[in-house]
Coordinates of C-alpha atoms (C1' of nucleotides) in Angstrom, one line a residue:
Chain A
M232 CA -35.3 6.1 17.7
S233 CA -34.6 5.3 21.3
V234 CA -34.1 7.8 24.2
S235 CA -30.8 6.7 25.7
A236 CA -29.9 7.8 21.9
V237 CA -31.4 11.1 21.5
D238 CA -29.4 11.6 24.9
T239 CA -25.9 10.2 23.1
L240 CA -27.0 13.2 20.0
R241 CA -27.1 16.0 22.1
E242 CA -24.2 14.9 24.8
E243 CA -21.9 15.0 21.3
R244 CA -23.3 18.2 20.6
D245 CA -22.5 18.8 24.1
R246 CA -19.4 17.9 23.9
D247 CA -18.3 19.3 20.4
A248 CA -19.4 23.2 20.8
Y249 CA -16.2 22.8 23.4
A250 CA -14.2 20.9 21.0
P251 CA -14.7 22.9 17.7
H252 CA -11.5 21.6 15.9
I253 CA -11.6 18.1 16.5
R254 CA -15.3 17.9 16.2
L255 CA -14.9 15.7 13.1
F256 CA -11.9 13.9 14.0
L257 CA -12.7 9.9 13.6
K258 CA -16.1 11.0 13.2
G259 CA -17.8 7.7 12.2
R260 CA -14.9 5.4 13.3
G261 CA -15.2 4.8 16.8
R262 CA -15.0 8.5 17.6
E263 CA -17.8 7.3 20.5
A264 CA -15.1 5.3 22.1
M265 CA -13.2 9.3 22.6
T266 CA -14.1 10.3 26.7
P267 CA -15.0 13.5 27.1
E268 CA -11.8 13.9 28.6
D269 CA -9.8 12.3 25.4
I270 CA -11.6 15.3 23.8
A271 CA -11.2 17.9 26.0
T272 CA -7.5 17.0 26.2
L273 CA -6.9 16.8 22.6
E274 CA -8.9 19.9 21.7
D275 CA -6.3 22.2 24.5
S276 CA -3.5 20.3 22.5
I277 CA -3.5 22.6 19.9
D278 CA -1.4 25.0 19.2
V279 CA -2.9 27.2 15.8
V280 CA -5.2 27.0 13.4
R281 CA -3.9 27.8 10.2
D282 CA -4.9 28.8 7.1
I283 CA -2.8 27.4 3.7
P284 CA -3.7 28.0 0.1
A285 CA -3.5 25.4 -2.3
R286 CA -0.4 23.6 -4.4
T287 CA 1.6 24.0 -1.3
I288 CA 4.2 21.7 0.1
V289 CA 3.6 21.5 3.9
N290 CA 6.0 18.9 4.7
R291 CA 8.9 17.1 2.6
R292 CA 9.8 13.7 3.4
E293 CA 13.2 14.0 5.3
E294 CA 12.4 17.0 7.1
R295 CA 12.2 16.2 10.9
V296 CA 9.1 17.0 12.0
R297 CA 7.7 18.9 14.8
S298 CA 3.9 19.1 14.8
S299 CA 1.5 17.3 13.3
S300 CA -1.7 18.5 11.2
L301 CA -5.4 18.1 11.8
L302 CA -7.0 18.9 8.7
L303 CA -10.2 21.4 9.0
E304 CA -11.4 21.7 5.8
G305 CA -10.1 21.0 2.8
V306 CA -8.5 18.4 0.4
M307 CA -4.5 17.7 0.9
C308 CA -2.3 13.8 -0.2
R309 CA 0.5 12.9 0.5
Y310 CA 3.1 11.9 -2.7
M311 CA 6.3 10.5 -3.8
D312 CA 8.6 11.2 -7.1
D313 CA 10.6 9.3 -8.8
R314 CA 13.5 10.1 -10.4
Q315 CA 12.0 11.2 -13.4
G316 CA 9.8 13.4 -11.6
N317 CA 6.7 11.3 -12.7
R318 CA 4.3 11.5 -9.3
Q319 CA 2.4 9.0 -7.3
I320 CA 0.1 9.9 -4.5
V321 CA -0.4 8.0 -1.7
A322 CA -3.1 9.3 0.1
F323 CA -5.7 11.8 -0.1
H324 CA -6.7 14.1 2.6
V325 CA -10.2 15.4 3.7
P326 CA -11.4 17.1 6.8
G327 CA -11.3 15.3 9.9
D328 CA -8.3 13.5 8.5
F329 CA -5.3 13.8 11.1
V330 CA -2.5 14.6 8.2
D331 CA 1.0 13.4 9.3
L332 CA 0.0 12.0 12.9
H333 CA 2.6 9.1 11.7
G334 CA 5.5 12.3 11.7
F335 CA 4.8 12.2 15.9
A336 CA 6.2 8.2 16.1
M337 CA 8.3 8.7 13.1
R338 CA 10.4 11.8 13.6
H339 CA 10.7 11.7 9.6
L340 CA 9.0 11.2 6.6
D341 CA 9.2 8.8 3.7
H342 CA 7.4 11.2 1.3
D343 CA 6.3 14.3 0.7
V344 CA 2.8 16.4 2.1
A345 CA 1.0 19.0 -0.1
T346 CA -2.4 20.8 -0.3
L347 CA -4.6 20.0 -3.3
T348 CA -7.2 22.8 -2.5
P349 CA -7.3 25.9 -0.2
V350 CA -6.9 24.4 3.4
R351 CA -7.6 25.1 7.5
V352 CA -5.2 22.9 9.6
A353 CA -5.1 22.3 13.3
L354 CA -1.3 21.8 14.3
V355 CA -0.6 20.0 17.1
R356 CA 3.3 20.4 18.5
H357 CA 4.7 16.8 19.3
G358 CA 5.5 17.9 22.6
R359 CA 1.8 17.5 23.7
L360 CA 1.6 14.4 22.1
E361 CA 4.2 12.9 24.5
T362 CA 2.5 14.0 26.7
I363 CA -0.4 11.9 26.2
V364 CA 1.6 8.9 25.6
A365 CA 2.5 9.5 28.6
H366 CA -0.4 9.4 30.2
R367 CA -3.8 8.7 28.5
P368 CA -3.5 5.4 27.5
H369 CA -6.5 4.9 26.3
L370 CA -6.5 8.5 24.0
T371 CA -3.4 6.8 22.9
R372 CA -4.8 4.0 21.4
M373 CA -7.2 6.2 19.3
L374 CA -4.0 8.5 17.6
W375 CA -3.0 4.7 16.7
F376 CA -6.3 4.0 15.6
S377 CA -6.4 6.3 13.3
T378 CA -2.5 6.1 11.8
L379 CA -3.4 2.5 11.3
L380 CA -6.9 3.8 9.2
D381 CA -4.2 5.5 6.8
A382 CA -1.9 1.8 6.4
A383 CA -5.6 -0.1 5.4
M384 CA -6.1 2.4 2.8
H385 CA -3.0 1.8 1.9
R386 CA -3.7 -1.7 1.2
E387 CA -6.8 -0.6 -0.1
W388 CA -5.0 1.3 -2.4
I389 CA -2.7 -1.4 -3.0
F390 CA -5.9 -4.1 -4.2
R391 CA -6.8 -1.1 -6.5
L392 CA -3.6 -0.8 -8.4
G393 CA -2.9 -4.1 -8.4
R394 CA -6.4 -6.2 -9.4
L395 CA -8.3 -3.8 -10.5
D396 CA -8.1 -2.2 -14.5
A397 CA -8.4 1.9 -14.9
D398 CA -12.2 1.7 -14.9
G399 CA -12.4 0.3 -11.8
R400 CA -9.2 2.2 -10.0
V401 CA -11.5 5.5 -10.9
A402 CA -14.7 4.0 -9.3
H403 CA -13.1 2.4 -6.6
L404 CA -11.2 5.6 -5.9
F405 CA -14.9 7.6 -6.1
C406 CA -16.0 5.4 -3.6
E407 CA -13.7 5.3 -1.6
L408 CA -14.1 9.1 -1.3
H409 CA -17.9 8.8 -1.1
A410 CA -17.8 6.9 1.6
R411 CA -15.0 8.9 3.7
L412 CA -16.6 12.3 3.2
G413 CA -19.8 10.4 3.6
M414 CA -18.5 10.1 6.9
V415 CA -17.9 13.9 7.6
D416 CA -20.6 15.1 6.3
R417 CA -20.3 16.1 3.0
V418 CA -22.0 14.7 0.7
E419 CA -25.2 15.1 -0.4
Q420 CA -27.6 13.2 -2.6
G421 CA -23.9 11.4 -3.9
V422 CA -22.9 14.3 -4.8
F423 CA -19.8 15.6 -2.7
R424 CA -16.8 18.3 -3.6
F425 CA -13.7 17.3 -4.8
P426 CA -11.7 20.2 -6.4
V427 CA -8.3 18.1 -7.6
T428 CA -7.5 18.0 -10.8
Q429 CA -7.5 14.5 -13.9
I430 CA -4.5 15.2 -13.4
D431 CA -4.1 14.6 -9.9
L432 CA -6.2 12.1 -9.9
A433 CA -4.3 9.9 -12.8
E434 CA -1.7 10.1 -10.4
A435 CA -3.0 8.5 -7.8
V436 CA -4.6 6.0 -9.7
G437 CA -1.0 4.9 -11.4
I438 CA -2.5 5.8 -14.9
T439 CA -1.4 8.9 -17.7
P440 CA -3.7 12.0 -17.9
V441 CA -4.8 10.5 -21.2
H442 CA -6.5 7.6 -20.6
L443 CA -7.8 8.9 -17.1
N444 CA -10.2 11.4 -19.5
R445 CA -10.9 8.5 -21.2
V446 CA -12.0 6.5 -18.4
L447 CA -14.6 9.4 -17.1
R448 CA -15.8 10.2 -20.3
G449 CA -16.8 6.4 -19.8
L450 CA -17.7 6.7 -16.6
R451 CA -20.1 9.8 -17.6
E452 CA -21.6 7.6 -21.0
R453 CA -22.7 5.2 -19.0
G454 CA -24.0 7.5 -16.5
L455 CA -22.6 5.8 -13.6
M456 CA -20.9 9.1 -12.2
T457 CA -19.5 12.3 -13.1
F458 CA -16.9 14.8 -12.4
R459 CA -16.3 17.9 -13.8
S460 CA -15.4 21.3 -12.1
G461 CA -14.6 19.4 -9.2
E462 CA -17.5 18.0 -8.1
V463 CA -18.9 14.6 -8.5
R464 CA -22.0 13.1 -8.9
I465 CA -22.4 9.9 -8.1
L466 CA -25.2 8.5 -10.2
D467 CA -25.1 4.4 -10.5
H468 CA -23.8 3.7 -6.7
P469 CA -24.1 -0.2 -6.9
A470 CA -22.5 -0.3 -10.8
L471 CA -19.6 1.6 -9.4
V472 CA -19.6 -0.5 -6.1
G473 CA -19.4 -3.4 -8.3
L474 CA -17.1 -2.5 -11.2
A475 CA -14.7 -1.2 -7.8
D476 CA -15.2 -4.6 -6.1
F477 CA -16.1 -2.3 -3.4
D478 CA -16.1 -3.0 -0.3
P479 CA -15.9 -0.2 2.6
A480 CA -15.3 -2.7 5.2
Y481 CA -12.0 -1.6 5.7
L482 CA -12.9 2.2 6.4
Y483 CA -13.9 0.8 10.1
G484 CA -17.1 2.8 10.1
G485 CA -18.4 2.8 13.5
G486 CA -15.0 2.3 14.9
P487 CA -12.0 -0.4 15.9
S488 CA -14.6 -2.7 17.5
V489 CA -17.8 -3.0 15.4
A490 CA -16.5 -6.1 12.7
G491 CA -15.0 -8.1 15.5
R492 CA -17.9 -7.9 18.3
D493 CA -16.3 -6.9 20.8
A494 CA -16.8 -9.2 24.2
Chain B
M73 CA 36.4 0.7 17.0
S74 CA 36.0 2.8 19.6
V75 CA 36.0 1.4 22.5
S76 CA 32.7 2.3 23.4
A77 CA 31.1 0.4 20.1
V78 CA 32.8 -2.1 21.4
D79 CA 31.2 -1.9 24.5
T80 CA 27.8 -1.3 23.2
L81 CA 28.1 -4.6 21.3
R82 CA 28.7 -6.5 24.5
E83 CA 26.1 -5.4 25.9
E84 CA 23.3 -5.4 23.3
R85 CA 24.9 -9.1 23.3
D86 CA 24.3 -9.7 26.9
R87 CA 20.4 -8.6 26.4
D88 CA 19.5 -10.9 23.8
A89 CA 20.7 -13.4 25.3
Y90 CA 17.9 -13.3 28.1
A91 CA 16.2 -12.0 25.2
P92 CA 16.1 -14.7 22.4
H93 CA 12.7 -14.7 20.8
I94 CA 12.3 -10.3 20.2
R95 CA 16.5 -10.7 19.2
L96 CA 15.1 -9.7 16.2
F97 CA 12.7 -7.1 16.5
L98 CA 13.7 -3.8 14.6
K99 CA 17.2 -5.2 14.3
G100 CA 18.7 -2.8 11.8
R101 CA 15.9 0.0 13.0
G102 CA 16.2 1.8 16.1
R103 CA 15.8 -0.9 18.4
E104 CA 18.8 0.2 20.2
A105 CA 16.4 2.9 21.1
M106 CA 14.7 0.1 23.2
T107 CA 16.0 0.4 27.0
P108 CA 17.1 -2.5 28.5
E109 CA 13.9 -2.7 30.9
D110 CA 11.8 -2.2 27.3
I111 CA 13.7 -5.6 26.1
A112 CA 12.9 -7.5 28.9
T113 CA 9.1 -6.7 29.2
L114 CA 8.1 -7.4 26.1
E115 CA 10.3 -10.9 25.8
D116 CA 8.3 -11.3 29.1
S117 CA 5.0 -10.7 27.3
I118 CA 5.2 -13.3 25.5
D119 CA 2.4 -15.7 25.9
V120 CA 4.1 -19.1 23.4
V121 CA 5.6 -20.2 20.5
R122 CA 4.1 -22.4 18.2
D123 CA 5.2 -23.7 14.6
I124 CA 3.3 -23.6 12.0
P125 CA 3.2 -25.6 9.1
A126 CA 3.3 -23.6 5.1
R127 CA 0.2 -22.4 3.4
T128 CA -1.5 -22.0 7.1
I129 CA -4.3 -19.0 7.1
V130 CA -3.6 -17.7 10.4
N131 CA -5.5 -14.7 10.7
R132 CA -9.5 -14.3 8.6
R133 CA -10.2 -11.0 7.7
E134 CA -13.4 -9.6 10.2
E135 CA -12.1 -12.3 12.5
R136 CA -11.3 -10.9 16.4
V137 CA -7.6 -10.4 16.9
R138 CA -6.8 -11.3 21.1
S139 CA -3.1 -11.6 20.1
S140 CA -0.7 -10.4 17.7
S141 CA 2.6 -12.4 16.6
L142 CA 6.2 -11.5 16.2
L143 CA 7.5 -13.6 13.1
L144 CA 10.9 -16.0 14.7
E145 CA 11.4 -18.1 11.7
G146 CA 9.9 -18.4 7.5
V147 CA 8.0 -15.8 5.5
M148 CA 4.3 -14.5 6.0
C149 CA 1.7 -11.9 3.9
R150 CA -0.7 -10.7 4.3
Y151 CA -3.4 -10.7 1.2
M152 CA -6.8 -9.6 -0.2
D153 CA -9.1 -11.7 -2.3
D154 CA -11.3 -10.0 -4.8
R155 CA -14.6 -11.5 -5.6
Q156 CA -14.0 -14.1 -8.4
G157 CA -10.9 -15.0 -5.9
N158 CA -7.7 -12.9 -7.3
R159 CA -5.5 -12.4 -4.9
Q160 CA -3.5 -9.5 -3.8
I161 CA -1.0 -10.0 -1.1
V162 CA -0.1 -6.8 0.7
A163 CA 2.9 -7.6 2.6
F164 CA 5.5 -9.9 3.0
H165 CA 6.7 -10.7 6.1
V166 CA 10.1 -11.8 7.5
P167 CA 12.0 -12.5 10.5
G168 CA 12.0 -10.2 13.1
D169 CA 8.5 -8.8 12.2
F170 CA 5.2 -8.0 14.3
V171 CA 3.5 -9.2 11.4
D172 CA -0.3 -8.2 13.0
L173 CA 0.8 -5.5 16.0
H174 CA -2.3 -3.5 14.1
G175 CA -4.5 -5.7 15.5
F176 CA -4.0 -5.1 18.4
A177 CA -5.4 -1.2 17.7
M178 CA -7.6 -2.2 15.2
R179 CA -9.5 -5.3 17.6
H180 CA -10.0 -7.0 13.7
L181 CA -8.1 -6.8 10.8
D182 CA -9.7 -6.2 7.0
H183 CA -7.4 -8.3 5.5
D184 CA -5.9 -12.4 6.1
V185 CA -2.9 -13.2 7.4
A186 CA -1.2 -16.8 6.3
T187 CA 2.0 -18.4 5.9
L188 CA 4.4 -19.0 3.0
T189 CA 6.4 -21.3 4.5
P190 CA 7.0 -23.2 7.8
V191 CA 6.9 -20.7 10.5
R192 CA 7.9 -20.3 14.0
V193 CA 5.7 -17.5 15.8
A194 CA 5.7 -15.7 19.3
L195 CA 2.5 -14.7 20.4
V196 CA 1.5 -11.9 22.6
R197 CA -1.8 -11.4 23.8
H198 CA -3.1 -8.0 24.0
G199 CA -3.4 -7.8 27.8
R200 CA -0.3 -7.4 27.5
L201 CA 0.0 -5.3 25.2
E202 CA -3.1 -3.4 27.1
T203 CA -0.5 -3.3 29.9
I204 CA 2.3 -1.7 28.6
V205 CA 1.3 0.8 26.6
A206 CA -1.3 1.9 29.8
H207 CA 2.1 2.1 31.7
R208 CA 5.5 2.4 29.2
P209 CA 5.1 5.1 27.4
H210 CA 9.2 4.7 25.3
L211 CA 8.2 1.2 24.3
T212 CA 4.8 1.8 23.0
R213 CA 6.5 4.3 20.7
M214 CA 8.4 2.3 19.6
L215 CA 5.8 -0.8 19.2
W216 CA 3.3 2.2 17.4
F217 CA 6.7 3.2 15.0
S218 CA 6.8 -0.8 14.4
T219 CA 3.3 -0.4 12.5
L220 CA 4.2 3.0 11.2
L221 CA 6.7 1.2 9.4
D222 CA 4.1 -1.7 7.6
A223 CA 2.7 1.6 6.8
A224 CA 5.8 3.1 5.3
M225 CA 6.4 -0.3 3.1
H226 CA 2.4 0.0 1.8
R227 CA 3.3 3.6 0.4
E228 CA 6.7 2.1 -1.5
W229 CA 4.4 -0.3 -2.9
I230 CA 1.6 1.4 -4.0
F231 CA 4.7 3.3 -6.0
R232 CA 6.0 0.3 -7.3
L233 CA 2.6 -0.9 -8.8
G234 CA 1.6 2.7 -10.1
R235 CA 5.0 4.0 -11.2
L236 CA 7.2 0.8 -12.4
D237 CA 7.1 -1.5 -16.0
A238 CA 6.6 -5.3 -14.5
D239 CA 11.0 -5.5 -14.8
G240 CA 11.0 -2.5 -12.3
R241 CA 8.3 -3.8 -10.1
V242 CA 10.2 -7.1 -9.9
A243 CA 13.5 -5.5 -8.9
H244 CA 11.9 -3.3 -6.4
L245 CA 10.5 -6.5 -4.7
F246 CA 13.8 -7.9 -5.0
C247 CA 15.2 -4.4 -3.8
E248 CA 13.3 -4.0 -0.5
L249 CA 13.7 -8.4 0.5
H250 CA 17.6 -7.9 -0.1
A251 CA 17.5 -5.0 2.3
R252 CA 14.4 -6.7 4.8
L253 CA 16.8 -9.5 5.4
G254 CA 20.3 -8.5 5.4
M255 CA 19.1 -6.0 8.4
V256 CA 18.0 -9.4 10.2
D257 CA 21.1 -11.3 8.6
R258 CA 19.6 -13.6 6.5
V259 CA 22.0 -12.2 3.4
E260 CA 25.0 -13.3 2.1
Q261 CA 27.1 -11.7 -0.3
G262 CA 24.0 -10.6 -2.4
V263 CA 22.0 -14.0 -1.2
F264 CA 18.8 -15.2 0.5
R265 CA 16.4 -17.6 0.9
F266 CA 12.6 -16.3 0.0
P267 CA 11.0 -19.4 -0.6
V268 CA 7.8 -18.6 -2.5
T269 CA 6.5 -19.8 -6.2
Q270 CA 6.1 -17.3 -8.6
I271 CA 2.1 -17.3 -8.8
D272 CA 3.1 -15.4 -5.3
L273 CA 5.5 -13.1 -6.1
A274 CA 3.2 -12.2 -9.6
E275 CA 0.3 -11.8 -6.6
A276 CA 2.1 -9.5 -4.8
V277 CA 3.8 -7.4 -7.7
G278 CA 0.4 -7.2 -9.8
I279 CA 0.7 -9.6 -12.6
T280 CA -0.4 -12.8 -14.1
P281 CA 2.5 -15.6 -13.5
V282 CA 3.1 -16.0 -16.7
H283 CA 4.5 -12.3 -17.9
L284 CA 6.2 -12.4 -14.2
N285 CA 8.1 -16.0 -15.4
R286 CA 9.0 -14.1 -18.2
V287 CA 10.8 -10.7 -16.3
L288 CA 13.1 -13.4 -14.1
R289 CA 14.2 -14.8 -17.8
G290 CA 14.9 -11.4 -18.4
L291 CA 17.1 -10.2 -15.6
R292 CA 18.3 -13.2 -15.6
E293 CA 19.5 -13.0 -18.9
R294 CA 20.9 -9.6 -18.3
G295 CA 23.1 -10.7 -15.4
L296 CA 20.7 -9.1 -12.7
M297 CA 19.8 -11.4 -10.3
T298 CA 18.5 -15.4 -10.3
F299 CA 15.8 -16.9 -8.4
R300 CA 15.6 -20.5 -8.0
S301 CA 13.9 -22.8 -5.6
G302 CA 13.2 -20.6 -3.5
E303 CA 16.6 -18.8 -3.3
V304 CA 17.4 -15.1 -4.6
R305 CA 21.1 -14.2 -5.6
I306 CA 21.3 -10.7 -6.7
L307 CA 24.0 -10.1 -8.8
D308 CA 24.1 -6.7 -10.2
H309 CA 22.6 -4.7 -7.6
P310 CA 23.9 -1.5 -9.2
A311 CA 22.0 -2.0 -11.7
L312 CA 19.0 -3.6 -9.5
V313 CA 18.3 -0.4 -8.2
G314 CA 18.6 1.7 -10.7
L315 CA 15.7 -0.7 -12.5
A316 CA 13.6 -0.6 -9.4
D317 CA 14.3 3.1 -8.7
F318 CA 15.2 1.8 -5.2
D319 CA 15.6 4.4 -2.4
P320 CA 16.0 2.7 0.9
A321 CA 15.0 5.4 3.4
Y322 CA 11.5 4.2 3.5
L323 CA 12.6 1.0 5.3
Y324 CA 14.2 3.7 8.3
G325 CA 17.8 1.9 8.7
G326 CA 18.6 3.7 11.6
G327 CA 15.4 4.2 13.5
P328 CA 12.9 7.5 13.6
S329 CA 15.5 10.1 13.8
V330 CA 18.2 9.1 11.6
A331 CA 17.5 11.4 8.9
G332 CA 15.1 13.9 10.7
R333 CA 18.9 14.5 13.0
D334 CA 17.0 14.7 16.1
A335 CA 17.8 17.8 18.2
Chain C
dC16 C1' -7.7 40.0 -25.5
dG17 C1' -3.6 37.2 -25.0
dT18 C1' -2.1 33.4 -22.6
dC19 C1' -1.9 29.8 -19.5
dC20 C1' -3.2 25.2 -18.3
dG21 C1' -6.2 21.5 -18.0
dC22 C1' -8.9 19.1 -20.7
dT23 C1' -10.1 16.5 -24.7
dT24 C1' -10.2 13.5 -28.9
dG25 C1' -7.4 10.8 -32.5
dA26 C1' -3.9 7.3 -34.4
dC27 C1' -0.2 4.4 -33.8
dG28 C1' 2.8 1.6 -31.2
dT29 C1' 4.2 -1.2 -26.9
dC30 C1' 3.9 -4.2 -22.9
dG31 C1' 1.2 -7.0 -20.4
dT32 C1' -3.2 -10.8 -20.6
dT33 C1' -4.7 -14.7 -22.5
dC34 C1' -5.1 -19.3 -23.9
dA35 C1' -3.0 -23.0 -25.2
dA36 C1' 0.6 -26.6 -24.8
dG37 C1' 4.1 -28.5 -22.9
dT38 C1' 8.4 -29.5 -19.3
dT39 C1' 10.5 -30.2 -14.8
dG40 C1' 11.4 -31.5 -10.7
dG41 C1' 10.3 -32.8 -6.1
dG42 C1' 6.5 -36.0 -3.6
dT43 C1' 4.5 -40.8 -2.9
dG44 C1' 3.3 -44.9 -3.4
dG45 C1' 4.0 -49.9 -5.4
Chain D
dC220 C1' 14.3 -48.1 -7.0
dC221 C1' 11.6 -47.1 -9.8
dA222 C1' 7.0 -44.9 -12.0
dC223 C1' 3.7 -42.2 -11.8
dC224 C1' 1.8 -37.5 -10.1
dC225 C1' 0.4 -33.0 -9.6
dA226 C1' 2.1 -28.3 -8.9
dA227 C1' 5.1 -25.0 -11.0
dC228 C1' 7.6 -23.1 -14.6
dT229 C1' 8.1 -22.4 -19.0
dT230 C1' 7.3 -21.3 -23.9
dG231 C1' 4.8 -19.5 -27.7
dA232 C1' 1.7 -16.6 -30.8
dA233 C1' -2.5 -13.2 -31.1
dC234 C1' -5.5 -9.9 -28.7
dG235 C1' -6.3 -6.1 -26.2
dA236 C1' -5.6 -2.5 -22.4
dC237 C1' -3.1 1.5 -22.5
dG238 C1' 0.6 5.0 -23.2
dT239 C1' 2.6 8.1 -26.6
dC240 C1' 2.5 11.7 -29.8
dA241 C1' -0.1 15.0 -31.7
dA242 C1' -3.2 18.9 -32.4
dG243 C1' -7.1 21.6 -30.9
dC244 C1' -10.0 24.0 -27.5
dG245 C1' -12.4 26.1 -23.2
dG246 C1' -11.9 28.5 -19.7
dA247 C1' -9.5 31.3 -15.7
dC248 C1' -6.8 35.2 -14.8
dG249 C1' -3.8 38.8 -15.7

DNA sequence: CGTCCGCTTGACGTCGTTCAAGTTGGGTGG
DNA sequence: CCACCCAACTTGAACGACGTCAAGCGGACG
């Protein structure tokens, strides 16, 4: 490791000491592009930190949103129900995600937001975001980018449902979670916590809970991965990636400019 | 109609006379919230207008994007291929859409962008967008909003694939196109042009072209709609909406603040 | 200790795919 | 103007993945 790399690391650690809440924001996706001032501004914009129990609806669709939540700990999701009450989960959120930042520009959401586990969130009032948009173009662009990252994950979710069979969908979802949780240091040797039910997973990948259960059994019996009491063990990552046709490029590891090789 | 409404209409027409290219941008979704200065700025940001033939790849994934395209005429799409070459279309674009505005904040895309029909686009160089972000917070927010509209459509696309059967998916897609094209005055008594192939549609809704053909036949025989030589005829809109479980709220007709009832 | 929710497994039905064989129609060249 | 061509569309028959229905299991919590 070069000296400058060490310096960068130390600087990052120092900065983060003063910005404990947004420490994970855009980690592994261009967080370095944020200046110390950006980081301080964002940290100062936090209104309160709040703990919320599992299975709580945080935001109902059509409801006016006045602040956005940066997820610090736990798992949240976004979903919509059809009129028979069948649920489609459209996004999972893990620590470091700015869960409903899009509520700032949209004013109200087109879907519900809920916790799946107990969570801790940092709330940022939209008035603060307005100030940022008015005075900090670079930070604004980073925030914008982070909402577009969600859009990129949505697109991959469409691919998952449109082109993969049940095995592939499940494999793909766990590949994504593995990659995302890895970026925020939540994975150790292929093992990570993701304490949701099989029903939740089924509602995400668009199959029935019964069939999801069979798929999980298949993956387990083939030695690819296990999912038990909220813990995921990736046993054969290459095989899983193959089954899922997974390419993590859409997660923009390294940030907006990496693959584009900024001039 | 009230006098002030008439005035508003006249004013809008006057403005648009000087902004022919961005006339359709955010039409029906909060375009009114753009000030005359915003409109002029955006119009002035246009670099060139270009005509592109049908079936042309405009932007390849991972390729550095240096300008974004506002679609003026024709149909475009965004898609990704799996490694066997199966295509999943993740978005259709119609006149008034800022097709790859997200390329500005992301720098490179995670998918390909292509034309389906001959199109006319207005190109905006990213340097111009940077100036807008630096000096025009309100316009910045409108642009941000327009990229989030795409994300909202992605979410509904996920719902379509995850919760609906083949009939419902096709019905849902056509309901969306009907609503979107209606907002930019491309629909007359339930009839509109959408000159794509059945293969394209199949690649969008995640079924085989063979089955798509059967679904279309079913919809035709039940008198719900027809699709022939690039022309869509909505014959029984309520039935189609019912089949699709369609609720256009996610298209944000009226703009960001309508359902939220801005204070 | 009982209850409830989530997990598990089996049997069977159905929707959509696959494979295969035409048909139609817009575009091109003789 | 007609003949030809090719891509897109259309239809049929058989198969298979996933859904549905039903029953039983197991662990957490009151």
